[in-house]
Coordinates of C-alpha atoms in Angstrom, one line a residue:
X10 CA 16.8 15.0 -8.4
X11 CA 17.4 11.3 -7.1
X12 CA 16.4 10.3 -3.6
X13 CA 16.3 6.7 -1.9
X14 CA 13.3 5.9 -3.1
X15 CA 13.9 7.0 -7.1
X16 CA 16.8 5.1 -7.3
X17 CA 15.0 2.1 -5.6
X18 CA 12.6 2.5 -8.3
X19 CA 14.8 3.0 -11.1
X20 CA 14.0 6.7 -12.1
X21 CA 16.0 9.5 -12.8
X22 CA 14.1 12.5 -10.6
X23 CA 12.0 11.8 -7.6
X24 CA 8.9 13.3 -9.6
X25 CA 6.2 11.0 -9.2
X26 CA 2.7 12.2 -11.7
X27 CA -0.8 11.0 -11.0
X28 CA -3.2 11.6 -13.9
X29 CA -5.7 10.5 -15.9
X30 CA -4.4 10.4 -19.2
X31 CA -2.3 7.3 -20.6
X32 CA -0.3 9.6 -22.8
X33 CA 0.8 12.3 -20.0
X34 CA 1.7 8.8 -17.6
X35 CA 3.7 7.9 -20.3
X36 CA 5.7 10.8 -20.9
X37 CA 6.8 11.6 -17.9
X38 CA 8.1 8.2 -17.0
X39 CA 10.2 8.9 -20.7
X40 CA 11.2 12.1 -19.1
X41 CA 13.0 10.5 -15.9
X42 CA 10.3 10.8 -13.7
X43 CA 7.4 8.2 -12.7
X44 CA 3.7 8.4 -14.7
X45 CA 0.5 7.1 -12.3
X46 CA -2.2 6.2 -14.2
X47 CA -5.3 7.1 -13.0
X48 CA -8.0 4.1 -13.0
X49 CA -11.3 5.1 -11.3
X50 CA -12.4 6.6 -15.0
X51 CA -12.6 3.5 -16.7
X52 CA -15.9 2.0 -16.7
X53 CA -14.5 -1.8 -17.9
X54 CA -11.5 -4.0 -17.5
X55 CA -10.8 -4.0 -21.3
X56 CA -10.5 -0.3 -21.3
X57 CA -8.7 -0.2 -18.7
X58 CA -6.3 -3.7 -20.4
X59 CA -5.8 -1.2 -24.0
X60 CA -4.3 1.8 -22.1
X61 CA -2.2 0.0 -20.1
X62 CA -1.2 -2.1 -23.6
X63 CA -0.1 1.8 -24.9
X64 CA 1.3 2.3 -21.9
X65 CA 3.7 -0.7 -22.1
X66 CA 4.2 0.3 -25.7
X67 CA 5.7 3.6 -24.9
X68 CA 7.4 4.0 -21.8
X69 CA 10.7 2.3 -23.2
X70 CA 10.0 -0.6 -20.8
X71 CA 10.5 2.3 -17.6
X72 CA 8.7 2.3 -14.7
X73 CA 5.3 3.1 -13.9
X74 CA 2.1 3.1 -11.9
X75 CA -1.5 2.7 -11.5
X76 CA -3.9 5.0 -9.0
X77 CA -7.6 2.9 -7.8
X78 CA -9.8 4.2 -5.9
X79 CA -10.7 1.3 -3.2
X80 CA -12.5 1.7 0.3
X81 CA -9.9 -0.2 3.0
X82 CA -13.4 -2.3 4.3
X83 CA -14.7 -4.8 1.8
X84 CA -18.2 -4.6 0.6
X85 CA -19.6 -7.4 -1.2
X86 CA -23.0 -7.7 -3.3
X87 CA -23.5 -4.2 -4.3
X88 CA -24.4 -3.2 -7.6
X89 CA -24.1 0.1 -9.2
X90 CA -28.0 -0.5 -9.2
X91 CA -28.5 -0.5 -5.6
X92 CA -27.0 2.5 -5.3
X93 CA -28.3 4.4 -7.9
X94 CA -31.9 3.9 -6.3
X95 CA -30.7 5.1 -2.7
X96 CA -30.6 9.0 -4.9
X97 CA -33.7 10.8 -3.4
X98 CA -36.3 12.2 -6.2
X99 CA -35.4 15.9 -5.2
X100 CA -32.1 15.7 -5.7
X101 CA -32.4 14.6 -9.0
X102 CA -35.1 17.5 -9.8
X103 CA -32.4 20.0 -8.3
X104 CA -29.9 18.8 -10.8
X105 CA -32.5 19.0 -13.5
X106 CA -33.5 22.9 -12.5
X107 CA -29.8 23.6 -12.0
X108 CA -29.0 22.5 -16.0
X109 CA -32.5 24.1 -17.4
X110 CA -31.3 27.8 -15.3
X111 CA -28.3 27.7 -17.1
X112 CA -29.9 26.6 -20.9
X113 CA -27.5 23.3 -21.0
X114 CA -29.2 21.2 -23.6
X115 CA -29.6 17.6 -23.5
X116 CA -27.0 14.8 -24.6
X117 CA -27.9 13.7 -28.5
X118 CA -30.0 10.8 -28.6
X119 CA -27.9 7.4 -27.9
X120 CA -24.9 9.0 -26.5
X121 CA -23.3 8.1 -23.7
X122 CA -23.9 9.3 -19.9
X123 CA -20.2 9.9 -20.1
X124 CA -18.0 8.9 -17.1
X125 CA -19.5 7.7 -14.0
X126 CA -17.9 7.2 -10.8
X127 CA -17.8 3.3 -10.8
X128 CA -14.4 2.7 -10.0
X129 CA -14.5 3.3 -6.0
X130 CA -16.6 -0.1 -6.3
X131 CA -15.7 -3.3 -5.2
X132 CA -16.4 -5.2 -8.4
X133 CA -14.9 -2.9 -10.3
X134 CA -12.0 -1.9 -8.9
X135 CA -10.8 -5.9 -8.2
X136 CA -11.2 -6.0 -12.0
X137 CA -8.7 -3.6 -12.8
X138 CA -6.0 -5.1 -10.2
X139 CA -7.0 -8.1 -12.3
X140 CA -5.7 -6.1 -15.7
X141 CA -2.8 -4.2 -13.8
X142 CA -1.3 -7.5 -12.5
X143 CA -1.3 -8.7 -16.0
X144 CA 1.2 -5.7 -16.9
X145 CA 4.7 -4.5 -15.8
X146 CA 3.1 -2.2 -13.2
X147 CA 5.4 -0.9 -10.6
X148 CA 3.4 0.7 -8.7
X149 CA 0.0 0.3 -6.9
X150 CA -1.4 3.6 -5.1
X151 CA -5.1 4.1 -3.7
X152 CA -6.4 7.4 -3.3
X153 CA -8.7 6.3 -0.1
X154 CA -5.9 5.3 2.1
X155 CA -4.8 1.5 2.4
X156 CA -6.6 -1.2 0.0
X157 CA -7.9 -4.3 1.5
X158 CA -5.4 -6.5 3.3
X159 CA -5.8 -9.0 0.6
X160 CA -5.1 -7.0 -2.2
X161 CA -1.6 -5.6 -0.3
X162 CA -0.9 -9.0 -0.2
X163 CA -1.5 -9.5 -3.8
X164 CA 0.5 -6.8 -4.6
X165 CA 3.3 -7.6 -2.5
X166 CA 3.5 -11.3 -4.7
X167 CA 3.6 -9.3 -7.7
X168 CA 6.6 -7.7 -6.2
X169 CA 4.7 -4.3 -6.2
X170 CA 4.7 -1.6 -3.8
X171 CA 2.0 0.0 -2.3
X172 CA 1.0 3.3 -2.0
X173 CA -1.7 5.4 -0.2
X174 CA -2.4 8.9 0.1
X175 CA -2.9 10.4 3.5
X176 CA -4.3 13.4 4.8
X177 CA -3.0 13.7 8.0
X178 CA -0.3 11.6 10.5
X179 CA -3.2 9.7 12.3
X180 CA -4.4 8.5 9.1
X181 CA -0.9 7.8 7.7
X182 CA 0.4 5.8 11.2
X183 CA -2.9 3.5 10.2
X184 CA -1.6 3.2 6.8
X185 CA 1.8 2.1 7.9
X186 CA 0.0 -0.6 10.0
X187 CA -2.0 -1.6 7.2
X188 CA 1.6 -2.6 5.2
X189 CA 1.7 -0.1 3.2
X190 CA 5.2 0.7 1.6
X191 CA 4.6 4.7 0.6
X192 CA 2.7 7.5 1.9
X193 CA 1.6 10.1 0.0
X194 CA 0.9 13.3 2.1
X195 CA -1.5 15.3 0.6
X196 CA -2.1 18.6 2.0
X197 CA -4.8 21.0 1.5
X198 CA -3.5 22.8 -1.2
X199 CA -4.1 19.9 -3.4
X200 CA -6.7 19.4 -6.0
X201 CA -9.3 16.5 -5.9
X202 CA -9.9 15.0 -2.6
X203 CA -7.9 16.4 0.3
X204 CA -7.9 17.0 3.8
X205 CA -7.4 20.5 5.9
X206 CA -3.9 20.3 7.1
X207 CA -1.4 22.6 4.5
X208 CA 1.5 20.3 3.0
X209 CA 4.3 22.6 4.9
X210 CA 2.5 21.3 7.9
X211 CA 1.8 18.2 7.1
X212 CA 4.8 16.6 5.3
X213 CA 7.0 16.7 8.6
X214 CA 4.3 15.2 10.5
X215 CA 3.8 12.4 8.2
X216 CA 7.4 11.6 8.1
X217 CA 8.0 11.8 11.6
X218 CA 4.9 9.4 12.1
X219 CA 5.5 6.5 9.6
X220 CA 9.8 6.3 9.5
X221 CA 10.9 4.5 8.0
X222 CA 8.8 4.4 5.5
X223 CA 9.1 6.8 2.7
X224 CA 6.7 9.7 2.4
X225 CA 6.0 11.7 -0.9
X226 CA 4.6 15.2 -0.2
X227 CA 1.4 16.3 -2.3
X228 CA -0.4 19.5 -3.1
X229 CA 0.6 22.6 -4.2
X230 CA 3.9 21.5 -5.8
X231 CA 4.3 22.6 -9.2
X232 CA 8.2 23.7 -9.3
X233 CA 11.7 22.5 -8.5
X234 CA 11.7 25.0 -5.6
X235 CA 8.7 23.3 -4.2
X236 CA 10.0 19.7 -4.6
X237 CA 13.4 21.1 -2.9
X238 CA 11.2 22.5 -0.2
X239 CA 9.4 19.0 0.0
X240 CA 13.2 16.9 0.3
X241 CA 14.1 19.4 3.0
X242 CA 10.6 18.5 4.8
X243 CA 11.9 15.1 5.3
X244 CA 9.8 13.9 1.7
X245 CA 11.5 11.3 -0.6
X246 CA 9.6 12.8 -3.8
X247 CA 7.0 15.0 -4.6
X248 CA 3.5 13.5 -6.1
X249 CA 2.2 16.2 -8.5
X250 CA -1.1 16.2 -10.2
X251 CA -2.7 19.1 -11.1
X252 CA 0.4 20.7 -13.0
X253 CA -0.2 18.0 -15.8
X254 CA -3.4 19.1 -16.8
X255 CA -2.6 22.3 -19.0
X256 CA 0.7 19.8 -20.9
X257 CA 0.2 19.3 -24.7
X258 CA -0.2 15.3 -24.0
X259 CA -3.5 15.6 -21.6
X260 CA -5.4 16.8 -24.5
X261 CA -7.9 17.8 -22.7
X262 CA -11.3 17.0 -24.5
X263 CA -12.9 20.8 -23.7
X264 CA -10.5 24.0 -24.8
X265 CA -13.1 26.4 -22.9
X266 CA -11.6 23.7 -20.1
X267 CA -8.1 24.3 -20.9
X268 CA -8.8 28.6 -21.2
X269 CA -10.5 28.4 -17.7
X270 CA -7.3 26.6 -16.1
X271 CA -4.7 28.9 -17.9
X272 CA -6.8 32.0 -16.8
X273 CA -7.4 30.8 -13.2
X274 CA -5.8 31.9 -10.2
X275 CA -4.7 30.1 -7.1
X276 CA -7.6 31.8 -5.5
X277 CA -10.2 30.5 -7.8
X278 CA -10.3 26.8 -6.4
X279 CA -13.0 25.7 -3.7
X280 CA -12.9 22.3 -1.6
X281 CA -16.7 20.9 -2.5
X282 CA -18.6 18.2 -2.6
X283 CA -20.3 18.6 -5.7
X284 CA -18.3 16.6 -7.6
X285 CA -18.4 12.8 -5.4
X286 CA -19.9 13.9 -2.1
X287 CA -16.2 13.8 -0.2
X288 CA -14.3 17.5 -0.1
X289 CA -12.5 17.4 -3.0
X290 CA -10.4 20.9 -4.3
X291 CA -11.6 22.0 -7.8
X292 CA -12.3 25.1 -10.1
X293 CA -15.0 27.7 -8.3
X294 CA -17.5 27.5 -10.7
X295 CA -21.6 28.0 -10.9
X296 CA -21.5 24.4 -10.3
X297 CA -20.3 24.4 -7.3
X298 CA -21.4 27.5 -5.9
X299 CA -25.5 26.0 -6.5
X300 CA -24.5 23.1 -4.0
X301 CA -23.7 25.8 -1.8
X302 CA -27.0 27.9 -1.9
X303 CA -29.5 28.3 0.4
X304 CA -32.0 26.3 -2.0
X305 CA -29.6 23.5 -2.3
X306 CA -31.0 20.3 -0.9
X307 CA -27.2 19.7 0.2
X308 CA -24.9 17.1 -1.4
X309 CA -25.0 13.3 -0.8
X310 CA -22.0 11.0 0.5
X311 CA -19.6 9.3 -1.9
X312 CA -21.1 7.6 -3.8
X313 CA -24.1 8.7 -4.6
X314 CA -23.2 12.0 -5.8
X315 CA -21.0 11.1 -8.4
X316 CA -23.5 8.7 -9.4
X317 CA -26.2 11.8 -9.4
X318 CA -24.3 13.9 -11.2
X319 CA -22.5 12.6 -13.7
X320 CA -24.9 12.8 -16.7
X321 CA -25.1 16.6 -15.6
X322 CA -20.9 16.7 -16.2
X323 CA -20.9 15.2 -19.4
X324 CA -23.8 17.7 -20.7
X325 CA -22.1 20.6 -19.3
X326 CA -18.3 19.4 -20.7
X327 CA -20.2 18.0 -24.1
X328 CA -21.4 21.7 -24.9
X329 CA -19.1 23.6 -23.0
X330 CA -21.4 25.5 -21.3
X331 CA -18.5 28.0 -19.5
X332 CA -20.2 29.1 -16.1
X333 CA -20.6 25.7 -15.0
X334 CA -16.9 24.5 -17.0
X335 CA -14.7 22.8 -14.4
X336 CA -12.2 20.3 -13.2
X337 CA -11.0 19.0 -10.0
X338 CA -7.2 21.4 -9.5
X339 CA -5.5 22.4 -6.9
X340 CA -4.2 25.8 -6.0
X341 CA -1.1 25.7 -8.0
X342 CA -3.4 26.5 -11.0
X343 CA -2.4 29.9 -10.1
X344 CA 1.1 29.1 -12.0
X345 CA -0.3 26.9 -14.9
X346 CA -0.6 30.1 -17.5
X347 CA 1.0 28.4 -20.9
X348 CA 0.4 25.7 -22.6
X349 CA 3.6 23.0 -22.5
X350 CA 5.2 19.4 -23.2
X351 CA 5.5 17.3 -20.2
X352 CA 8.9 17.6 -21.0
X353 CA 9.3 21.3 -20.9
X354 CA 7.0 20.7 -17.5
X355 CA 10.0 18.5 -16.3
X356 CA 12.8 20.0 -17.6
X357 CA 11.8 23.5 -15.6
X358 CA 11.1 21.5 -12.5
X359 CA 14.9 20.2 -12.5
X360 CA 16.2 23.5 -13.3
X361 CA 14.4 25.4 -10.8
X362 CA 15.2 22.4 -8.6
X363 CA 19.1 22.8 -8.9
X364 CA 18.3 26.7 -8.8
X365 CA 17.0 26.7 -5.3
X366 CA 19.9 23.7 -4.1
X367 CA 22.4 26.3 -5.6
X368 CA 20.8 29.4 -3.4
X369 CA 20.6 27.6 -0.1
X370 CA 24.1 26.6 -0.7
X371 CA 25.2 30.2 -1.1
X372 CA 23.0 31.3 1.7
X373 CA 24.2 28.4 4.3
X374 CA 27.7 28.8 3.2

């Protein structure tokens, strides 16, 4: 499964994996492919400096990334305080009502808030490219288009390419201005935050806009028939996410979690803001649906929902409370129905990947 770009980056299969968990990152780049770590989850720079410590520990000195999450405009002097008072009063009592309604007891007493949604911050985020640059990563990709020009630059001496993740050719063209070496087209399909334009639409559009640059298609991938489809689209990869989730190594910290995604279809995802105040593509649950009812006093802008809501995640993940149980996913959920190792996860994606080369051969010849 080798494109230009996978044998630029010295990888055996154009499978590139964002998520959040060191151990899944690190398997995958083992398997051939190329593990993203996901960094807008860690709360300090020496959390952030241990994984990536495992990470260089085993990943047999192959390649691989890390995902931040940083706004392109600069913002200085902004504490996580500021913010945090901008919430309004009835928003918090609506979260409050939401959690009583649905008996979800309080956190024990000193325990943790659980993960807030501090990395999209200036201050934080410039910490962990401090960390990163002080590993072998080989990879820098932002999830809200191109970082500031300064930290492309920095990247750039590092010898490190760039990545950003695009939701439409307008917003990919501006990413190819901003020096930015990869785009990641992520259609609407996709889980966490995405745009409205379906990947079969917009992966041609995207590589029509930026060429030369290499384009990585996104959402809704989760087999080698897919990742053909994406090559044939013009795609020098595919960038898959949400297909990690259910593998052995993500151990994910809630098994009522896990059921939910291996019982899901590819219907039972909805685009909300619930979760950080931007659309982002996640399980339907109660959760979501209450930010959609008529009582709702509506979500607030990124990011001063995740800030609002993230004591009301950890409750509702610490005691599994099911109705309100979910993740952000995207609609290849649908196909995620068994446990497996990242390996068996790869090793099925190149079969079914030489599968559908060998069929269009057949039906072209």
């Amino acid at each position: 499964m080798q494109t230009e770009l996978s044998r630029k980056l010295g990888i055996q299969h154009a499978i590139f994996g964002f998520t959040p968990f060191p151990a899944v990152a690190a398997a995958l780049t083992r398997a051939g492919g190329f593990g993203v770590l996901g960094a807008v989850r860690y709360g300090s720079r020496d959390e952030l400096a241990r994984d990536l410590d495992w990470l260089d520990e085993h990943t047999d000195s192959l390649p691989y990334g890390l995902d931040v999450v940083m706004p392109a405009k600069k913002v200085d002097g902004v504490t996580e305080a500021d913010v945090e008072a901008m919430i309004p009063e009835g928003h918090r009592a609506y979260v409050r009502e939401t959690l009583e309604k649905h008996g979800v007891p309080e956190l024990p007493e000193g325990e943790s808030g659980g993960w807030r949604i501090t990395g999209w911050m200036e201050e934080v985020a410039r910490g962990q490219l401090d960390v990163a640059f002080e590993h072998p990563v080989r990879l820098l990709a932002n999830a809200l288009g191109p970082p500031p020009p300064d930290v492309v630059e920095r990247a750039h001496r590092h010898g490190i390419p760039v990545a950003a993740l695009a939701g439409s050719a307008r917003h990919a063209q501006r990413h190819q201005e901003a020096g930015i070496d990869i785009v990641v087209a992520q259609g609407y399909e996709a889980g966490g935050h995405t745009g409205e334009i379906a990947t079969m639409v917009l992966t041609p559009e995207v590589v029509r806009a930026v060429d030369p640059l290499p384009v990585l298609a996104a959402g809704g991938i989760g087999s080698g028939e897919q990742i053909a489809a994406a090559l044939a689209l013009g795609a020098q990869g595919a960038w898959l996410g949400s297909l990690w989730l259910t593998t052995t190594e993500a151990r994910l910290q809630s098994r009522a979690l896990t059921r939910k995604l291996l019982a899901a279809g590819s219907g039972d995802t909805v685009r909300s803001r619930a979760l950080t105040g931007k659309p982002a593509r996640q399980l339907r649950t109660a959760w979501t649906d209450a930010w959609e009812a008529d009582e709702s006093p509506g979500t607030l802008p990124m990011p001063l929902q995740g800030l609002l809501v993230a004591e009301a995640n950890a409750r509702i993940q610490r005691f599994e409370v099911e109705p309100l149980l979910g993740t952000p996913v995207g609609q290849i959920v649908g196909a995620m129905d068994s446990e497996r190792s990242v390996q068996a996860v790869v090793d099925d994606l190149t079969r079914g990947f030489e599968s559908a080369l060998t069929r269009l051969n057949r039906t072209a010849g």
